[in-house]
Coordinates of C-alpha atoms and ligand atoms in Angstrom, one line a residue:
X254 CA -14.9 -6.8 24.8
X255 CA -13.5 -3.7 23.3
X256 CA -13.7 -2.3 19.9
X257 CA -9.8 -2.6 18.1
X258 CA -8.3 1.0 17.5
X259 CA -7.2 2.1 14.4
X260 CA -4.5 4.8 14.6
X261 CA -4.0 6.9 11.5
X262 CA -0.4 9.2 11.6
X263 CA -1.4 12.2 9.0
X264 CA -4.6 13.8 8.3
X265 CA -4.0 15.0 5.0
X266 CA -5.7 13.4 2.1
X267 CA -5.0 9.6 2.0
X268 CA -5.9 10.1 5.8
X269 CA -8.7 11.5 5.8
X270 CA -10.4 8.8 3.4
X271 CA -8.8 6.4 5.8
X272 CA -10.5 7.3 8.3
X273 CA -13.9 7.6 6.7
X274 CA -13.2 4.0 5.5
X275 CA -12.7 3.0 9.1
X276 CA -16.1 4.2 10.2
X277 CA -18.2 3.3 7.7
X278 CA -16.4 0.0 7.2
X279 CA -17.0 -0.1 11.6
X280 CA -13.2 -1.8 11.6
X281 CA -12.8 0.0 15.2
X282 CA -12.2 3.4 16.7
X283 CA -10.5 5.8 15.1
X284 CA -7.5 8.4 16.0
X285 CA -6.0 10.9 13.6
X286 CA -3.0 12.6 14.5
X287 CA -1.3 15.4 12.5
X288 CA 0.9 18.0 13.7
X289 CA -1.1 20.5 11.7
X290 CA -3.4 22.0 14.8
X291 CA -7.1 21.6 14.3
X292 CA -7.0 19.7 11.1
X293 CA -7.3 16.3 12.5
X294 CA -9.6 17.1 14.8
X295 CA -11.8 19.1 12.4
X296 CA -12.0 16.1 9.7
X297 CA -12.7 13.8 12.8
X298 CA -15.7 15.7 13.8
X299 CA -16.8 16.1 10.4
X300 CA -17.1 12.3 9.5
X301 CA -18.1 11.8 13.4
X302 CA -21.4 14.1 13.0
X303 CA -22.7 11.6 9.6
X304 CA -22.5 8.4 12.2
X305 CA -26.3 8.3 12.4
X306 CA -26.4 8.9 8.4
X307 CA -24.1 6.3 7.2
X308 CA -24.9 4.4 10.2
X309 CA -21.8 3.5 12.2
X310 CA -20.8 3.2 15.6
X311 CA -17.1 4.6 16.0
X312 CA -15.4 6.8 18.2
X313 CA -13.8 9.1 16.3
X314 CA -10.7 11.6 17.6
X315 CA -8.0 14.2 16.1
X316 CA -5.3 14.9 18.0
X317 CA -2.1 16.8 17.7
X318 CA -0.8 14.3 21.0
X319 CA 1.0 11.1 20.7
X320 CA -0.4 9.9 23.6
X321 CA -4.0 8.9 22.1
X322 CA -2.6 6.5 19.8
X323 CA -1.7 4.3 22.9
X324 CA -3.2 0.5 22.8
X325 CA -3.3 0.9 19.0
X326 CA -4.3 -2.5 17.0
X327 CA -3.3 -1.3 13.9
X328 CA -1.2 2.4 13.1
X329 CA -1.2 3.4 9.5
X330 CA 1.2 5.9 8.3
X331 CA 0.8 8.7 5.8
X332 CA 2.6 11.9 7.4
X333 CA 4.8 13.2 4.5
X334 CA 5.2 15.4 1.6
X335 CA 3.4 13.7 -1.5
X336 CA 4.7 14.1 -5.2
X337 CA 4.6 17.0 -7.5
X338 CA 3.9 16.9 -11.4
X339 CA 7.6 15.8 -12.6
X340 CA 8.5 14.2 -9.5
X341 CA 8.8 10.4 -8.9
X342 CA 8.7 8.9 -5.6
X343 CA 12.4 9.0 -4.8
X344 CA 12.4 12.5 -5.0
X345 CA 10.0 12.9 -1.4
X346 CA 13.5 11.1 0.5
X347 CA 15.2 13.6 2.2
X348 CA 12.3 15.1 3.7
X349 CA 9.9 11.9 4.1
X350 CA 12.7 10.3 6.4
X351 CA 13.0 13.2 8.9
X352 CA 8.9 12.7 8.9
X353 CA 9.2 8.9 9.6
X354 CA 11.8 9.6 11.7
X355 CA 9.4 11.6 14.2
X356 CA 6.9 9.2 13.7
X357 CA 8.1 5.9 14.0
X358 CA 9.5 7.3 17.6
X359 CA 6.2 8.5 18.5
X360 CA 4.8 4.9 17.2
X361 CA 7.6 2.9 19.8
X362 CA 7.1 4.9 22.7
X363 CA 3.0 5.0 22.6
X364 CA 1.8 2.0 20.1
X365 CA 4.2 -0.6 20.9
X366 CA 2.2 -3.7 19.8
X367 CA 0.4 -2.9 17.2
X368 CA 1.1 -3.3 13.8
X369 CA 2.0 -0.6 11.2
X370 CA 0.9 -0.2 8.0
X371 CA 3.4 2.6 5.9
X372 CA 1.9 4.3 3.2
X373 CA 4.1 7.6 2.9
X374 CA 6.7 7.5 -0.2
X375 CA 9.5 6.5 -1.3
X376 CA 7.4 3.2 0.1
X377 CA 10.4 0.9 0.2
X378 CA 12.9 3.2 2.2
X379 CA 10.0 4.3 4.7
X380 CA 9.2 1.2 5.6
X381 CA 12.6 -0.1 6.3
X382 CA 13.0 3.3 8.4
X383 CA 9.9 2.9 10.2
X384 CA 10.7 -0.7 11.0
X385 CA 14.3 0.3 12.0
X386 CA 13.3 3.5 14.2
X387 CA 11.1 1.5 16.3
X388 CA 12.4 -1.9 16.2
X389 CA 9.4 -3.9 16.2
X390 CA 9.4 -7.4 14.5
X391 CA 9.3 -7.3 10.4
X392 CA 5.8 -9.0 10.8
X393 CA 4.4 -6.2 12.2
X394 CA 5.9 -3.4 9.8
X395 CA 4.6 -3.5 6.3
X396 CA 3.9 -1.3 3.4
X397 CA 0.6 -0.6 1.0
X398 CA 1.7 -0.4 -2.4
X399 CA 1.1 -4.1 -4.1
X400 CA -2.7 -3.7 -3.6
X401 CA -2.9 -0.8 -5.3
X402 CA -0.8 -1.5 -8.0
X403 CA -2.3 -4.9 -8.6
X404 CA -6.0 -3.3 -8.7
X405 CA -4.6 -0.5 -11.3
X406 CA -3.8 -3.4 -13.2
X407 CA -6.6 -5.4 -12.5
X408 CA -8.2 -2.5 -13.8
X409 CA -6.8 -1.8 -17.0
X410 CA -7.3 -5.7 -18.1
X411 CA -10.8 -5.6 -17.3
X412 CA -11.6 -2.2 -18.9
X413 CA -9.9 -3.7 -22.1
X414 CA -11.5 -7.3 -21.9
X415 CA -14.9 -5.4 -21.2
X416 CA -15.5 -7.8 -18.0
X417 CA -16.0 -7.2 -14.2
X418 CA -13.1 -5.9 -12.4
X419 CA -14.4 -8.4 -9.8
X420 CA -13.9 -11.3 -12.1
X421 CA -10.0 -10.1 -13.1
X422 CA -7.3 -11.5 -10.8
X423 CA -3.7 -10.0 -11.2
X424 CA -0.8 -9.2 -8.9
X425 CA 2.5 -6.9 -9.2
X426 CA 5.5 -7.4 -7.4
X427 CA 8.6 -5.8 -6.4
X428 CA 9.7 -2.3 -5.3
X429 CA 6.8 0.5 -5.5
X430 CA 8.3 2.1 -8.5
X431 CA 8.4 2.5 -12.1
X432 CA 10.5 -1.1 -12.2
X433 CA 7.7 -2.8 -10.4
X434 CA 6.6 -6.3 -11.8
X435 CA 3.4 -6.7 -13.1
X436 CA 2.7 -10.5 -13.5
X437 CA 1.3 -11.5 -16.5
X438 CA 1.5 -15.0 -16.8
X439 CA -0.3 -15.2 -13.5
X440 CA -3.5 -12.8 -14.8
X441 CA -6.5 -14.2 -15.2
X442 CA -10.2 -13.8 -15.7
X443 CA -11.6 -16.6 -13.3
X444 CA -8.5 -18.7 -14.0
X445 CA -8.8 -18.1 -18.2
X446 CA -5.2 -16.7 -18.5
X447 CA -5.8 -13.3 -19.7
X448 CA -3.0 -13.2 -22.6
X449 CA -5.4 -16.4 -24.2
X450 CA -8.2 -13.8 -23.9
X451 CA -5.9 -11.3 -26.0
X452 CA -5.0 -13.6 -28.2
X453 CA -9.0 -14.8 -28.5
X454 CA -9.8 -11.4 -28.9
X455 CA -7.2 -9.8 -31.6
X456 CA -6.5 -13.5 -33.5
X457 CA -3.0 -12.3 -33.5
X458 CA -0.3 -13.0 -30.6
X459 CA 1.9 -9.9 -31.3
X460 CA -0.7 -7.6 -31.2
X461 CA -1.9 -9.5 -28.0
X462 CA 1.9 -8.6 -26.5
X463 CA 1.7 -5.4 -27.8
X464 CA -1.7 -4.4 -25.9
X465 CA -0.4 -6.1 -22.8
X466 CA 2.5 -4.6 -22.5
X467 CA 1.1 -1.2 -23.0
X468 CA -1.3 -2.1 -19.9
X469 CA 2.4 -3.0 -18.2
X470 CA 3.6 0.1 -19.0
X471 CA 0.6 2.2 -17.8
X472 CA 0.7 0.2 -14.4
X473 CA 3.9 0.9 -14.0
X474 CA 3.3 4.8 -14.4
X475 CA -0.3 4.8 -12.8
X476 CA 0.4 6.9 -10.2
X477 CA 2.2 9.5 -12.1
X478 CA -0.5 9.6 -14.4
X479 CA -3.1 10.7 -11.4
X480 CA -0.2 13.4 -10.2
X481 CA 0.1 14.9 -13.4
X482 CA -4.0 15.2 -14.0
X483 CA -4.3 16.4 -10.0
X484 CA -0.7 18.8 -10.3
X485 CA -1.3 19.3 -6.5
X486 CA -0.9 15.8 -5.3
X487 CA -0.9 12.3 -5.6
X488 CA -3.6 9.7 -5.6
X489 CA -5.9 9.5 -2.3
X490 CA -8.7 7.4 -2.9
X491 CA -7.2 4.4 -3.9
X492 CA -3.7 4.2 -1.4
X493 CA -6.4 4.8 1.6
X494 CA -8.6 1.3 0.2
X495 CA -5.6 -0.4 -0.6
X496 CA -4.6 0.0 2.8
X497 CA -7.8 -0.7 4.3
X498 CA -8.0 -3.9 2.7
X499 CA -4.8 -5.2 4.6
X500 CA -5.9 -3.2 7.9
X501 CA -9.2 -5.5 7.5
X502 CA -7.3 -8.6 6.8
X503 CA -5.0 -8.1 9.9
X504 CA -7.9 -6.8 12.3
X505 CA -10.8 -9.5 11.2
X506 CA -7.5 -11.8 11.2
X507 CA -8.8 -13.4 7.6
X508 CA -5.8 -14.5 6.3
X509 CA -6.3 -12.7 3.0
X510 CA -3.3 -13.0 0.9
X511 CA -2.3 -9.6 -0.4
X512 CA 0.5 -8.0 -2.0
X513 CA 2.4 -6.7 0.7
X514 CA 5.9 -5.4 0.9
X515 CA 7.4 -7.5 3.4
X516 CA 10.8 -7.6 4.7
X517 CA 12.4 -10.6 2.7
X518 CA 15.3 -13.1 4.6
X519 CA 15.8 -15.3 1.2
X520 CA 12.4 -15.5 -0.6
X521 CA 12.6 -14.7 -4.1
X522 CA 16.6 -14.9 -3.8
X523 CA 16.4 -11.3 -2.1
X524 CA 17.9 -11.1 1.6
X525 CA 17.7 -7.9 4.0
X526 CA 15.4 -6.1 2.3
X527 CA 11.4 -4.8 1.7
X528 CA 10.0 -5.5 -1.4
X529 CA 6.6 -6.6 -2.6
X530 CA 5.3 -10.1 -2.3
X531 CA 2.3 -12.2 -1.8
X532 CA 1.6 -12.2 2.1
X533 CA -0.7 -13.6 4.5
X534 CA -2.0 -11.1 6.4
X535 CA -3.8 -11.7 10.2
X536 CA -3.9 -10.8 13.7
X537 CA 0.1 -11.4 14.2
X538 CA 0.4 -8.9 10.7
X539 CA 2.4 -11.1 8.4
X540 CA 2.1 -14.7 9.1
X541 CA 3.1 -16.2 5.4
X542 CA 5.0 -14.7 2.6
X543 CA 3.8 -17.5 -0.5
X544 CA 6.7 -18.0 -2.3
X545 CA 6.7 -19.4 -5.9
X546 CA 9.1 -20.0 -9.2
X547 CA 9.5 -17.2 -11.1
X548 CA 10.6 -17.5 -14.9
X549 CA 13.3 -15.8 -16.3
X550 CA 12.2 -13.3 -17.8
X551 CA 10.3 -12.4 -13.8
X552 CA 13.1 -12.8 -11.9
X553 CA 15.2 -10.8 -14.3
X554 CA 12.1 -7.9 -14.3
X555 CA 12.4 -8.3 -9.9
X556 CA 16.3 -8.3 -9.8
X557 CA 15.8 -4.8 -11.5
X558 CA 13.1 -3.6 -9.2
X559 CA 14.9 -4.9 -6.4
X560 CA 17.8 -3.6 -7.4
X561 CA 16.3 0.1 -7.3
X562 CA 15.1 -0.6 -3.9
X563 CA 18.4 -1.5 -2.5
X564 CA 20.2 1.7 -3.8
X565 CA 17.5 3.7 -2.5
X566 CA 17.5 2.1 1.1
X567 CA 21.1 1.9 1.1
X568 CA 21.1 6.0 0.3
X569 CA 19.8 6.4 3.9
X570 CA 22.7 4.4 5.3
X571 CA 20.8 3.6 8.2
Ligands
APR236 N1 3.9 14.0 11.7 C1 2.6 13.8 11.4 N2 2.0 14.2 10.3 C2 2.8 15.0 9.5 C3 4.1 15.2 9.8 C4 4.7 14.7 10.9 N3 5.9 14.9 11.3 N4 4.6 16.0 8.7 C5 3.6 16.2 7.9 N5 2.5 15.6 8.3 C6 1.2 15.5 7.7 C7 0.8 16.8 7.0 O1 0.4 17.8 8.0 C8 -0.3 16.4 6.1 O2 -1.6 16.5 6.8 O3 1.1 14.5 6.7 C9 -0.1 14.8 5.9 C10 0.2 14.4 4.5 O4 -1.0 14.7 3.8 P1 -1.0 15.2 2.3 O5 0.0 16.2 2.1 O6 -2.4 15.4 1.9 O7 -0.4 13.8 1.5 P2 -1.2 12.5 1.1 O8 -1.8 12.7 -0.3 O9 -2.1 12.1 2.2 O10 0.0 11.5 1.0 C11 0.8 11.2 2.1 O11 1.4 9.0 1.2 O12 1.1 8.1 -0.9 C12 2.0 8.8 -0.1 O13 3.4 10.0 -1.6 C13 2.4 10.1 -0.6 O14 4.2 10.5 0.9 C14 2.8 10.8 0.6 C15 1.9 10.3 1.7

């Protein structure tokens, strides 16, 4: 029995954390390709030579050639230009889908059964181009941007209840942008809802609102807050665990249920297009979106975010 292979497409900086994830997390072997020359294969053999210190067993290869990423179990994508200070996600279109473009045809022709994982941005468009270019089933093309976004906000409640970040459970939904829909009825801390624990905690409901919402609002614009404090880029560390959560769940086929942006025929009244929802990822990639009720004031919040995904993807007119 074979180890699985993990292909990464871009070695810039979400990749190469990726990649060290992979190895020290042993989820497989490992390829980086980039068409930069040398810098895959230099950030390769730089995690490669610490095997015996962090003590994994991986094969490890850079490559500037398609062709490795053949028999690929999972592919995750992160070629593209990432944001600037003053720049949201939409803005990284026009020359993000020329890169997916590229990509998604090297993906069909060398990695046809594996299962892709799209990180690059604008996340909602990408993905449907990815999926499109290489016309693989929607199970097996999804995007990484629920995870993160749920952990930011995961993190934010914990920070302000003063508990574990382990013991906080919270999701977002919808597109992956500043319309996103961070559900709060459904946040809790073991199952305490976490707008009792406000309320416990400030003995004064619209002052409980009030510090929600603000950790709403600064979920929504986490990842512009990280791009204006880098200038150079966007966040790294945290898209390349987010992904390598759902890589895990699909390669260890544990049937963890993630927010994933899946490609929706009906659930949550939204037809033909990728948005964020809670999925059950395994070895088939998404075997279970869990659909649920939303109240109004949720399914008015995702009608908005979806609404900004649809005139995004339909801007590509694919
Ligand atoms: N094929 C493969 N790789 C490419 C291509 C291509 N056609 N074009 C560019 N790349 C590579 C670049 O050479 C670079 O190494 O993609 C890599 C991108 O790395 P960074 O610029 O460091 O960007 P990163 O921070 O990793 O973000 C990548 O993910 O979260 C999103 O918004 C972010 O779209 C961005 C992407």
């Amino acid at each position: 029995m074979g180890r699985k292979k993990i292909s990464l497409i871009g070695g810039g900086q979400i990749g190469g954390v990726l990649a060290q994830l992979c190895a020290l997390r042993e989820l497989g072997d490992v390829v980086m390709f980039d068409i930069v020359e040398g810098l895959p294969q230099g950030k390769m053999l730089d995690i490669a030579e610490v095997g015996s210190v962090d003590r994994f067993d991986a094969c490890l290869k850079g490559t500037n050639s398609y062709e490795d990423i053949k028999d690929s179990d999972v592919v995750i994508v992160t070629a593209g230009l990432p944001r600037k200070p003053g720049m949201s996600r939409d803005d990284l279109i026009e020359v993000n889908s020329k890169i997916m473009t590229s990509v998604a045809e090297g993906i069909k022709a060398y990695a046809p059964n594996s299962i892709v994982i799209v990180i690059s941005n604008p996340l909602d468009a990408m993905v449907t181009l990815c999926q499109k270019i290489t016309g693989f089933p929607y199970s097996r093309v999804i995007g990484q941007a629920g995870v993160l976004d749920s952990a930011r906000f995961i993190t934010f409640i914990a920070w302000e209840l003063g508990v574990s970040v382990k013991d906080v459970n919270a999701m977002t939904l919808g597109g992956h942008g500043d319309d996103m829909v961070p559900l709060v009825r459904y946040a809790s801390v073991n199952g305490i809802p976490v707008m009792e624990l406000l309320e416990n905690k400030y003995k004064d409901k619209a002052k409980a609102k009030e510090v929600m919402d603000a950790m709403v609002k600064r979920t929504r614009g986490a990842g512009g807050e990280v791009v204006a404090l880098l200038k150079t880029g966007s966040a790294f560390y945290s898209p390349a665990s987010s992904a390598i959560a759902m890589a895990e769940s699909i390669l260890k086929d544990s049937k963890r249920v993630l927010p994933t942006c899946c490609f929706l025929q009906g659930e949550f009244g939204v037809n033909g297009y990728y948005v964020g929802v809670p999925a059950v990822l395994g070895e088939k990639g998404v075997e279970q979106i869990l659909e649920f009720k939303l109240d109004a004031e949720e399914q008015e919040m995702m009608d908005k975010s979806v609404a900004a995904v649809k005139g995004l993807v339909d801007s590509m007119k694919l």
